[in-house]
Coordinates of C-alpha atoms in Angstrom, one line a residue:
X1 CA -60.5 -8.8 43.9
X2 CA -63.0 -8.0 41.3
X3 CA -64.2 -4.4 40.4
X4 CA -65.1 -2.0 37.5
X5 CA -62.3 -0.6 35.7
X6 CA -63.4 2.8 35.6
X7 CA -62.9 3.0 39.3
X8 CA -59.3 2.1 38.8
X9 CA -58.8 3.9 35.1
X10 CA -57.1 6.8 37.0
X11 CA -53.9 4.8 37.3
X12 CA -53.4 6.1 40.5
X13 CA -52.4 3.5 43.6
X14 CA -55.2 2.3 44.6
X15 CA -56.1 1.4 48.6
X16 CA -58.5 -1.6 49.5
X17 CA -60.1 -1.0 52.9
X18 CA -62.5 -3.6 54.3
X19 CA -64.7 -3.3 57.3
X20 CA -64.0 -6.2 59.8
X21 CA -67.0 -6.9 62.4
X22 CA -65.8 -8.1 66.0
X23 CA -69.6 -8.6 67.0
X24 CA -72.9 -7.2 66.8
X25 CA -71.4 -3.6 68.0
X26 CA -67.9 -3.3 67.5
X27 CA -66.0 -3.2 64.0
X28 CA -62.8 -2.2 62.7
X29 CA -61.7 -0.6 59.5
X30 CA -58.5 -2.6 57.9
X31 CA -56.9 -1.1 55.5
X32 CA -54.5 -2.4 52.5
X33 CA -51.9 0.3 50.7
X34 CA -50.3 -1.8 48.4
X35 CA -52.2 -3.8 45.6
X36 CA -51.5 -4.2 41.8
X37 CA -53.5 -4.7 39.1
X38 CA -53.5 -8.6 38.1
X39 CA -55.8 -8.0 34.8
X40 CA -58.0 -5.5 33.4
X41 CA -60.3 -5.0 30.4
X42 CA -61.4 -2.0 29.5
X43 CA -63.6 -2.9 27.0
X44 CA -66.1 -4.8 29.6
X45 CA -64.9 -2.3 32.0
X46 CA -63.6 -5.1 34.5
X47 CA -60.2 -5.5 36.5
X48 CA -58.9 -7.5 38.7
X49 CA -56.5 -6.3 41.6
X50 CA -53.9 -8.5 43.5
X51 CA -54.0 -7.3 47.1
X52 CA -50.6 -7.7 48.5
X53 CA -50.3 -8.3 52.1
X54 CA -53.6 -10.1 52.7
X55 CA -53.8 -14.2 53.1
X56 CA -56.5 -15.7 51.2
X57 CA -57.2 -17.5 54.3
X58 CA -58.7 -14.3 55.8
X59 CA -61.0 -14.0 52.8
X60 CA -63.9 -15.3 51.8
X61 CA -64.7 -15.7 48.1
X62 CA -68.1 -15.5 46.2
X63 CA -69.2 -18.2 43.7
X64 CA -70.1 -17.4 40.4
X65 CA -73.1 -18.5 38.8
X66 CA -72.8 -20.7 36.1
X67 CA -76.6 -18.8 34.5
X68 CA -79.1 -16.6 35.3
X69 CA -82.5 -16.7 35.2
X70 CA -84.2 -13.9 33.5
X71 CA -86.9 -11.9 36.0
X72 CA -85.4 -13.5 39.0
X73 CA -85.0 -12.0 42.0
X74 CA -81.4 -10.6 42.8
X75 CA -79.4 -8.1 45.4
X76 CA -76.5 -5.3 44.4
X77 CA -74.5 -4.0 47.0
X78 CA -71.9 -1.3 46.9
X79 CA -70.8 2.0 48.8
X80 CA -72.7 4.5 47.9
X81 CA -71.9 7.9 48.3
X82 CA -73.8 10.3 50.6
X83 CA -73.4 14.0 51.6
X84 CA -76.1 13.1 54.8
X85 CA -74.0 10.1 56.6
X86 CA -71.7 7.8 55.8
X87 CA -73.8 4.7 54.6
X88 CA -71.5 1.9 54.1
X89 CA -71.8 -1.5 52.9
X90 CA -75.3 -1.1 51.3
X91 CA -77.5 -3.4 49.5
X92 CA -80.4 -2.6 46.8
X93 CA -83.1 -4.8 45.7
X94 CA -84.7 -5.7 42.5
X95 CA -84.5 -8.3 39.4
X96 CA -82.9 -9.4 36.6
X97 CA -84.7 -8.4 34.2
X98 CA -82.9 -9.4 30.9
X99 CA -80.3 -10.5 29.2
X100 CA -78.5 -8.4 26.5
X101 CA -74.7 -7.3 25.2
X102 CA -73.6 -4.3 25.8
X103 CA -71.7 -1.9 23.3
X104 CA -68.1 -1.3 23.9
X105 CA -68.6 2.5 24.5
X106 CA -65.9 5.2 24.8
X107 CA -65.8 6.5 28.0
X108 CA -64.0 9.7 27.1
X109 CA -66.4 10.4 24.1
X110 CA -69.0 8.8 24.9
X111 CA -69.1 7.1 21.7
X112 CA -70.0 3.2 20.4
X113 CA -67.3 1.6 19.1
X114 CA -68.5 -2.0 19.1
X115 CA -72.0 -3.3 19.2
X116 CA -73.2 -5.9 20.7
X117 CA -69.7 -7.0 22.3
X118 CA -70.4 -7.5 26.5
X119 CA -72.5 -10.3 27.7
X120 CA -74.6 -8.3 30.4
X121 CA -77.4 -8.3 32.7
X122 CA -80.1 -5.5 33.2
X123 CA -81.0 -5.3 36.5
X124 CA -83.7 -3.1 37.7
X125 CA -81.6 -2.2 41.4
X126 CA -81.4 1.2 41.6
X127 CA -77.3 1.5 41.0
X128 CA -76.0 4.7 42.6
X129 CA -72.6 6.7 42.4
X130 CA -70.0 4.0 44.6
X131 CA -72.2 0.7 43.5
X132 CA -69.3 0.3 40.6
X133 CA -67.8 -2.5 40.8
X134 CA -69.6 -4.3 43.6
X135 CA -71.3 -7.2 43.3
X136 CA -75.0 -8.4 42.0
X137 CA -75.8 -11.3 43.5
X138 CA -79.1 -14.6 43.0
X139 CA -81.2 -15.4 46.0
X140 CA -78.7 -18.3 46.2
X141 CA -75.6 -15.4 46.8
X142 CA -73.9 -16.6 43.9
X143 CA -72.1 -13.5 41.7
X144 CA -74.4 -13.2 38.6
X145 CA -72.3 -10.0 37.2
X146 CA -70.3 -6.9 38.1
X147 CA -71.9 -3.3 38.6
X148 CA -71.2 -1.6 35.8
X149 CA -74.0 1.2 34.6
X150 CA -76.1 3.4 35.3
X151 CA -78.9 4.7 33.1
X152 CA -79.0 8.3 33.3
X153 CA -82.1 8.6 31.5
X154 CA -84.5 5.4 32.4
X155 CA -85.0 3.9 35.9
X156 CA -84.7 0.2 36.6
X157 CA -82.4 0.2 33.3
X158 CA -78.9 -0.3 35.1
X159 CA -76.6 -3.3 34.0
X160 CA -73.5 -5.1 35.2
X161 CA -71.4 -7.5 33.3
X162 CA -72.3 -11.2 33.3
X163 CA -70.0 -13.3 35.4
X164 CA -68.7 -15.4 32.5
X165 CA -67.3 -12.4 31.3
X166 CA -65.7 -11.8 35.3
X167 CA -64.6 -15.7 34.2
X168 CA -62.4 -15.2 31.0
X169 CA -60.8 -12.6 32.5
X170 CA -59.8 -14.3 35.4
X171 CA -58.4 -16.6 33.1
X172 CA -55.7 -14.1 32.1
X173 CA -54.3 -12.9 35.1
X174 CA -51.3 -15.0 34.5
X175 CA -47.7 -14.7 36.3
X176 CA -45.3 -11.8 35.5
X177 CA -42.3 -13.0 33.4
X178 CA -39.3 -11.4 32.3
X179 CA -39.9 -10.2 28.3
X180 CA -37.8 -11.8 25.6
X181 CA -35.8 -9.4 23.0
X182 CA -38.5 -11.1 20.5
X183 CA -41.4 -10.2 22.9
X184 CA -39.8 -6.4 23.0
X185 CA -39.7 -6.4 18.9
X186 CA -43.5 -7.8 18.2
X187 CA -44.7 -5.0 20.9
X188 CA -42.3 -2.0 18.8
X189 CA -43.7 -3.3 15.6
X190 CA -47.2 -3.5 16.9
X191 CA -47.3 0.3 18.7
X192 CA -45.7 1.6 15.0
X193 CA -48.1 -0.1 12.7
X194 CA -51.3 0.3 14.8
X195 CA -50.6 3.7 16.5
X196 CA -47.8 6.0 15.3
X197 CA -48.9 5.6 12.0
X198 CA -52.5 6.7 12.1
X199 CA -53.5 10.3 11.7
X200 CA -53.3 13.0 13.9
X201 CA -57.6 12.6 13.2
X202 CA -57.4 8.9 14.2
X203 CA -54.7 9.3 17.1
X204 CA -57.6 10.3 20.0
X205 CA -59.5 6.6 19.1
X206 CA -56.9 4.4 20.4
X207 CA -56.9 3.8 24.5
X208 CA -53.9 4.5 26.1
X209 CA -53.9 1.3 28.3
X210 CA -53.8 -0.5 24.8
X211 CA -49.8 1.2 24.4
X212 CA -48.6 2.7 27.5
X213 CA -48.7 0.9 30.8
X214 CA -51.8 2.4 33.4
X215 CA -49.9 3.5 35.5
X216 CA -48.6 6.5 33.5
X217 CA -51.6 7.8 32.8
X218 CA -51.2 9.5 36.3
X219 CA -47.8 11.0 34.8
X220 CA -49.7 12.1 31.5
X221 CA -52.5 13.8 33.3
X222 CA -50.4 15.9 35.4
X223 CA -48.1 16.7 32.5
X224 CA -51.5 18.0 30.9
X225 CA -52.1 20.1 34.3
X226 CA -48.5 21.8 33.8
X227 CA -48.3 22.6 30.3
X228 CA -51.6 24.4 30.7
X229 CA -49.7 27.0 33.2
X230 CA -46.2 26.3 31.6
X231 CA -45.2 25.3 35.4
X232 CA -43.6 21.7 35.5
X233 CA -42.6 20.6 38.6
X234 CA -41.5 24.1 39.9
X235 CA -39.8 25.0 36.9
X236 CA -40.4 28.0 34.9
X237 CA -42.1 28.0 31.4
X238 CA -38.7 28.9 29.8
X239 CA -36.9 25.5 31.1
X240 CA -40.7 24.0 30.1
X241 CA -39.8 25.4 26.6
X242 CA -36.3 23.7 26.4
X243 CA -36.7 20.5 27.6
X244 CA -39.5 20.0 25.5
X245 CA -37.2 21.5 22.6
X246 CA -35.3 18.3 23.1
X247 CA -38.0 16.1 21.7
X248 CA -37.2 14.3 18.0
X249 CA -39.1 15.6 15.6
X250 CA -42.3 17.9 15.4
X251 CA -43.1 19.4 18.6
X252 CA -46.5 18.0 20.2
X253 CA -47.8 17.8 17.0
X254 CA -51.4 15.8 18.1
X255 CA -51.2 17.7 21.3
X256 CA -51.4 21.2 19.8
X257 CA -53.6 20.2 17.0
X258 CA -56.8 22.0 16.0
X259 CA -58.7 18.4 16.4
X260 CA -57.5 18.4 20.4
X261 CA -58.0 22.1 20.9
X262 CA -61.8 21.8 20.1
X263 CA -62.5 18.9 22.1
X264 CA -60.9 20.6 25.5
X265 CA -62.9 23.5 24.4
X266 CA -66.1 22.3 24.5
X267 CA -65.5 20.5 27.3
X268 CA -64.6 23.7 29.3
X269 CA -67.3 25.5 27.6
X270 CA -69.5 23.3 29.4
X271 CA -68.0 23.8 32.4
X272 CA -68.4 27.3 32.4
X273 CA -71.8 27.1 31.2
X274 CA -72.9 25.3 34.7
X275 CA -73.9 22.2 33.3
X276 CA -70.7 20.6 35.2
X277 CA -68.4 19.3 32.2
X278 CA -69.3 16.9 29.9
X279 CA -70.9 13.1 31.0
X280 CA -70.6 9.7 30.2
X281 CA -73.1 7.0 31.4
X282 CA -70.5 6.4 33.9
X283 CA -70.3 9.6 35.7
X284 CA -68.5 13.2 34.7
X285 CA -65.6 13.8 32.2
X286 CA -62.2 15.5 33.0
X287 CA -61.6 17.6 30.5
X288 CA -57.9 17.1 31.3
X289 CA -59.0 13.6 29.7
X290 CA -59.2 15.0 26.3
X291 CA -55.3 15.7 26.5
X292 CA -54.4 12.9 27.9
X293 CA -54.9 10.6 24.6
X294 CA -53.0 13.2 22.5
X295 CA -49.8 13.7 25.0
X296 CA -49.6 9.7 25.1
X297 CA -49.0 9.7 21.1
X298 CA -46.8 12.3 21.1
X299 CA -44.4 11.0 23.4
X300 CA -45.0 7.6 22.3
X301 CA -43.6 8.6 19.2
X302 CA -40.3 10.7 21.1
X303 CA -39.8 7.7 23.0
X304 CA -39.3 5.7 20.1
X305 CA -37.7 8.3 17.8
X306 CA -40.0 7.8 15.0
X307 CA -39.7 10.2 12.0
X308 CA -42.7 8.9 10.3
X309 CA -40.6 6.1 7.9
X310 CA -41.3 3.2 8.1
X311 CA -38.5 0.8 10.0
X312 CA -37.4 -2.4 11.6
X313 CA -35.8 -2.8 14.8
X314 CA -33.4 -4.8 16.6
X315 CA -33.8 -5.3 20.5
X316 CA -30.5 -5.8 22.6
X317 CA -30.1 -6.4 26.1
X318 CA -32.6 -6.0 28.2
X319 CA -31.8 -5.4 32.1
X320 CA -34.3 -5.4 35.1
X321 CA -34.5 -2.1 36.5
X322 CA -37.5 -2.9 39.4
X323 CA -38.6 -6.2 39.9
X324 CA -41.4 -5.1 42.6
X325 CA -43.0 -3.0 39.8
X326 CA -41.6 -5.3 37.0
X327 CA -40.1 -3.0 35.2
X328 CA -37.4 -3.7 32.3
X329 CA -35.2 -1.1 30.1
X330 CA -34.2 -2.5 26.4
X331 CA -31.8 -1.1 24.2
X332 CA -33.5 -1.0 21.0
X333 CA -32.2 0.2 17.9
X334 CA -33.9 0.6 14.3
X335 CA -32.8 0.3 10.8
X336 CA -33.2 4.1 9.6
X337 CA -30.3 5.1 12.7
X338 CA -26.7 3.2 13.5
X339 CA -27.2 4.3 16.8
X340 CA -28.7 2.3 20.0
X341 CA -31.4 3.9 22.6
X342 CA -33.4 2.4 25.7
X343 CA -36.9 1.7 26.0
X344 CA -38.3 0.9 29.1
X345 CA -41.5 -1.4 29.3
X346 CA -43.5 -2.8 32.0
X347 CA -45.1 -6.0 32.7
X348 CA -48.7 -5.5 33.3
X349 CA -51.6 -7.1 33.9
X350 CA -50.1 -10.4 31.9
X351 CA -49.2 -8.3 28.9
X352 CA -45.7 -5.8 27.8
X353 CA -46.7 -2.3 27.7
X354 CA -44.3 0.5 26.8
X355 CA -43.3 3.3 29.3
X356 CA -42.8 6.6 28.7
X357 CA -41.0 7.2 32.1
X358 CA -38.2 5.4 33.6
X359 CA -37.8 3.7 37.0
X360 CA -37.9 7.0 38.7
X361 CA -40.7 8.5 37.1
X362 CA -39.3 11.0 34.6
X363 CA -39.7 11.3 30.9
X364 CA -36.6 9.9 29.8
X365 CA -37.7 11.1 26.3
X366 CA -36.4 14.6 27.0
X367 CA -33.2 13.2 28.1
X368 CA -30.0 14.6 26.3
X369 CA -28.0 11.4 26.7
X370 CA -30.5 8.9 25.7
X371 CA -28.4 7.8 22.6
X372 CA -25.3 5.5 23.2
X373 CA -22.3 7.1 21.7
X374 CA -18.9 8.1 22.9
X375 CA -18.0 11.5 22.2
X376 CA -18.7 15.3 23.5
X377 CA -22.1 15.7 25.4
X378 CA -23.1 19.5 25.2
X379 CA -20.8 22.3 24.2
X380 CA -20.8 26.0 25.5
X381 CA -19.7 28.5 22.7
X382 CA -20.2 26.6 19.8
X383 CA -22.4 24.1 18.4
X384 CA -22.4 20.2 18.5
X385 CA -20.9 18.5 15.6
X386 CA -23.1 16.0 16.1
X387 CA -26.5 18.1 15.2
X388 CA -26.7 17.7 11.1
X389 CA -22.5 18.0 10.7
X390 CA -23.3 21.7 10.6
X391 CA -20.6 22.7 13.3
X392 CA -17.8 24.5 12.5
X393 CA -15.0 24.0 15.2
X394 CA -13.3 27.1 15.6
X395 CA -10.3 27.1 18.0
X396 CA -11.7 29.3 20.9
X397 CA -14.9 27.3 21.4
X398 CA -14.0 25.0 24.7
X399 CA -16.5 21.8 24.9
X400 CA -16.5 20.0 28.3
X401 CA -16.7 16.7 28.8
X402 CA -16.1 14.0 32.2
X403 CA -14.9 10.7 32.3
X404 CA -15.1 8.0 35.0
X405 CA -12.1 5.6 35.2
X406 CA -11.6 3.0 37.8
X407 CA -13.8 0.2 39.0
X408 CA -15.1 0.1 35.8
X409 CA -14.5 1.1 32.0
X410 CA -14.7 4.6 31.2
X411 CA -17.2 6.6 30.9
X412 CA -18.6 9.8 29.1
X413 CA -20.7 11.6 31.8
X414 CA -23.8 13.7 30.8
X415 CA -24.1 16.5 31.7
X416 CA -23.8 15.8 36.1
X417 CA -20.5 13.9 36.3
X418 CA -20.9 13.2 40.3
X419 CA -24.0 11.2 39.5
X420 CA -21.9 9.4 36.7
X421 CA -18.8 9.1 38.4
X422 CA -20.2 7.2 41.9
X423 CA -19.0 4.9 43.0
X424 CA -15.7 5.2 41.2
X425 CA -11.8 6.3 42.0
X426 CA -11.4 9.9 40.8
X427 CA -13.2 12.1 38.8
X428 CA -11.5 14.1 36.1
X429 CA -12.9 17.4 33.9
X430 CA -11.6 17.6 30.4
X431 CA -11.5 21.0 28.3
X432 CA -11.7 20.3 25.0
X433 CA -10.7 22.8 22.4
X434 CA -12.7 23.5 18.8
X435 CA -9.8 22.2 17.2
X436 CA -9.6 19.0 18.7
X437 CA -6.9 19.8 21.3
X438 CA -7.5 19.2 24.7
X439 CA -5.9 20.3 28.3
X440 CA -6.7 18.8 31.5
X441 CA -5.3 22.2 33.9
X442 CA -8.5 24.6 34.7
X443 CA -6.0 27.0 36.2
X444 CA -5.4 27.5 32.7
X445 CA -9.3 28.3 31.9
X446 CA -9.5 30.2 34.8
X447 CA -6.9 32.6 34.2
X448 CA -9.1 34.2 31.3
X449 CA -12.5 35.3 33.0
X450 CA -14.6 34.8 30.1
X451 CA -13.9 31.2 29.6
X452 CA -14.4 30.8 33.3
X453 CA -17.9 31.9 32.7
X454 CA -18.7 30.1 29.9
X455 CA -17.6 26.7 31.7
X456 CA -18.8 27.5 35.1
X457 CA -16.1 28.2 36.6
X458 CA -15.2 24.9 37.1
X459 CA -12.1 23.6 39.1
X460 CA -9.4 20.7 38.8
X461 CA -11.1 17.7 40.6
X462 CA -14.3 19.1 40.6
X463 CA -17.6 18.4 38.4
X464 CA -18.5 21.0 35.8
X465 CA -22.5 21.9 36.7
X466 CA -25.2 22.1 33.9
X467 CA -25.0 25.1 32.4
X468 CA -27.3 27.6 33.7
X469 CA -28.0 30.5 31.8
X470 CA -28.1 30.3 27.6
X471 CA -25.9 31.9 25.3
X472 CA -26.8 35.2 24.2
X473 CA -28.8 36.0 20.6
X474 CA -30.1 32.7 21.3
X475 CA -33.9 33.0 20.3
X476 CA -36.3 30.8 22.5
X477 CA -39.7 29.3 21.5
X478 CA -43.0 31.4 23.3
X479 CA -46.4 29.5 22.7
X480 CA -49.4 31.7 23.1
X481 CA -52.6 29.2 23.2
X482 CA -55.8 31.1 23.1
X483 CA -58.2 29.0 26.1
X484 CA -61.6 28.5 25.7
X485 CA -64.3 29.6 23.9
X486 CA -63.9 33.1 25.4
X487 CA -60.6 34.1 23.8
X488 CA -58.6 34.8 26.5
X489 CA -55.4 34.3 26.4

């Protein structure tokens, strides 16, 4: 099914609903939850969605023209919206009344980027809110273009894109296929050449659909929603603070920058002005938008570790982690660390996108375990010696570690050893002392109260929990952001 991408740009699931006529009085509304998205271009603003559960036998599917006659009579239809009754399947009117390309126009900033780049038709139907993506048809009902535009300023100036357009991109909704390690390596060298290296200037130009896969811009946007109230997902600014902590490198560095700031601000200045946000010519702006394009660089660049060198990488295995969302995780490694990491991708829309979520939606960025290596995990009373070699082991620091044996090879668990250890025989808690020895008996721990504390309390048998409080005279990063143009803060 054709439509305009900006109705799908959200990333969000979409649901197709159709309205199927019995007879001249009685209809039905059918509705389909599940569809994916077969091909998209944002640059013509077109997609194409695959709707599962739905025979093409029960559908009935338009022609395209093959030209269109310039002041010809043609008919738009769409859905337009209404706060009087519910209108439904609506057509407008009017003619073709020329042929032109459009610019390729930013719809966040409303700016050009490319002239003269989308074959197009102007059409002089009156295009309304919920005619995007609908159809524009000849007095033969053949498709002449998609509903695109509408002129905020000139009436009878509306435009959709030309069906040859619709054409090519049908042409590249091919099957999903597993990626090869070369396919994962051209894509890593790609995203670091043509987007981690730009400038934090040059860093809100690039669309995210052209990195990330669309459907973590959903992710992205409500990560912009939390950080703004240092709430994510229940938790309380302080654990906000840490897990971000765990992020290589400089912290948010396009996302706090003065450049991003601005833009959210006059955006919000506009809000509060009454003049209802900024607008593009196809419809309002979320400010949350503005963030969006700067949180998707910097944890593009977490994700893949980069330190601002330049670096080759080498791609490993690569595993299958959903194959109803086709969703893959790599281990990738690069030349400027010995160490291994994964990546997770996603085959979209015929092309490898990067993820910066795993299969069950979080930011495996922030995860403490994301490097392979045997060894210690996390360490209560001491520091790691993996952080910069700047530990010094003393002999009453205690580190704890898990390990999985049977059914499998052993494993270091981090930091939740039931999740590790499923599946498996017995689960075992080692204490390991700053000086390299190590005993196995927690009575042993537990007859001295302030170890107890600082492991947990842990018993014999049992998983040692993530630590819960932090150590005192540990000093904890506060970020006061003045909002808007107001000052508060």
């Amino acid at each position: 099914m054709a439509t305009a991408f900006h109705v799908i740009a959200s990333g969000e699931p979409c649901t197709v609903e159709r309205e199927v006529r019995v007879d001249e009085k009685t209809s039905y509304l059918e509705a389909f939850p599940e569809s994916a998205v077969a091909a998209f271009s944002e640059e013509a603003d077109l997609a194409l969605l695959e709707i599962k559960n739905l025979p093409a036998s029960r559908t009935t599917a338009l022609r395209l023209a093959s030209e269109v006659k310039q002041d010809s009579d043609v008919t738009s239809w769409g859905f337009p919206d209404s706060n009087v009754a519910k209108m439904g399947l609506t057509q407008k009117l009017g003619r073709a009344s020329n042929l032109v390309k459009l610019p390729v126009v930013d719809p966040v900033y409303n700016r050009s980027i490319k002239e003269d780049a989308v074959d197009a038709v102007i059409v002089s139907t009156d295009l309304e809110p919920g005619f995007s993506g609908g159809p524009t048809l000849d007095a033969a009902g053949n498709v002449i273009g998609v509903n695109v535009i509408k002129d905020l300023t000139h009436r009878g100036q509306n435009a959709c894109v030309h069906a040859s357009v619709l054409t090519q991109l049908i042409a590249k909704a091919v099957p999903t296929s597993a990626p090869a390690a070369a396919d994962v390596g051209k894509l890593l060298a790609e995203i670091e050449a043509n987007y981690l290296r730009l400038p934090v200037e040059q860093r809100h130009e690039v669309f995210p659909t052209e990195i990330v896969a669309l459907s973590e811009l959903p992710v992205l946007m409500r990560l912009a929603r939390h950080l703004r109230t240092y709430l994510w997902i229940g938790v309380s600014g302080a654990k906000l603070s840490i897990l971000l902590a765990r992020m290589p490198g400089e912290l948010l560095p396009t996302y706090l920058s003065k450049d991003t700031f601005d833009r959210v601000a006059e955006c919000e200045k506009a809000e509060s002005d009454g003049l209802g946000g900024l607008a593009s010519a196809k419809g309002p702006v979320d400010c949350r938008t503005f963030e969006v394009r700067p949180l998707s660089w910097d944890f593009v660049s977490a994700t893949l570790q980069w330190a601002g060198q330049p670096r080759t990488y080498s791609v490993g295995k690569i595993d299958e982690v959903s194959s109803e969302r086709h969703i893959y995780r790599a281990q990738v490694g690069t030349s400027a660390d010995s160490h291994t990491f994964p990546v997770y991708f996603s085959s979209e829309a015929g092309r490898l996108r990067l993820r910066v979520t795993d299969e069950s939606g979080k930011l495996y960025a922030l995860s403490v375990n994301r490097h392979a290596r045997r060894g210690p995990v996390w360490e209560m009373g001491g520091e790691t010696a993996e952080r910069a070699g700047k530990a010094r082991r003393r002999k009453n620091d205690l580190r704890v570690a898990g390990t999985c044996s049977g059914g499998r090879r052993e494993d270091i668990c981090e930091p939740d050893f039931r999740q590790c250890c499923q599946g498996t025989k017995r689960q075992d808690v080692r204490v390991q002392r700053g000086d390299g020895s190590s005993r196995r008996d927690h009575p042993a721990i537990r007859g001295n109260p302030r170890r107890r504390r600082a492991v947990g309390g842990a018993r014999s048998g049992h998983a040692a929990p993530e630590p819960q409080g932090l150590p005192r005279g540990l000093w904890l990063p506060v970020f006061l952001v003045y909002r808007g143009h107001d000052g508060h803060l």
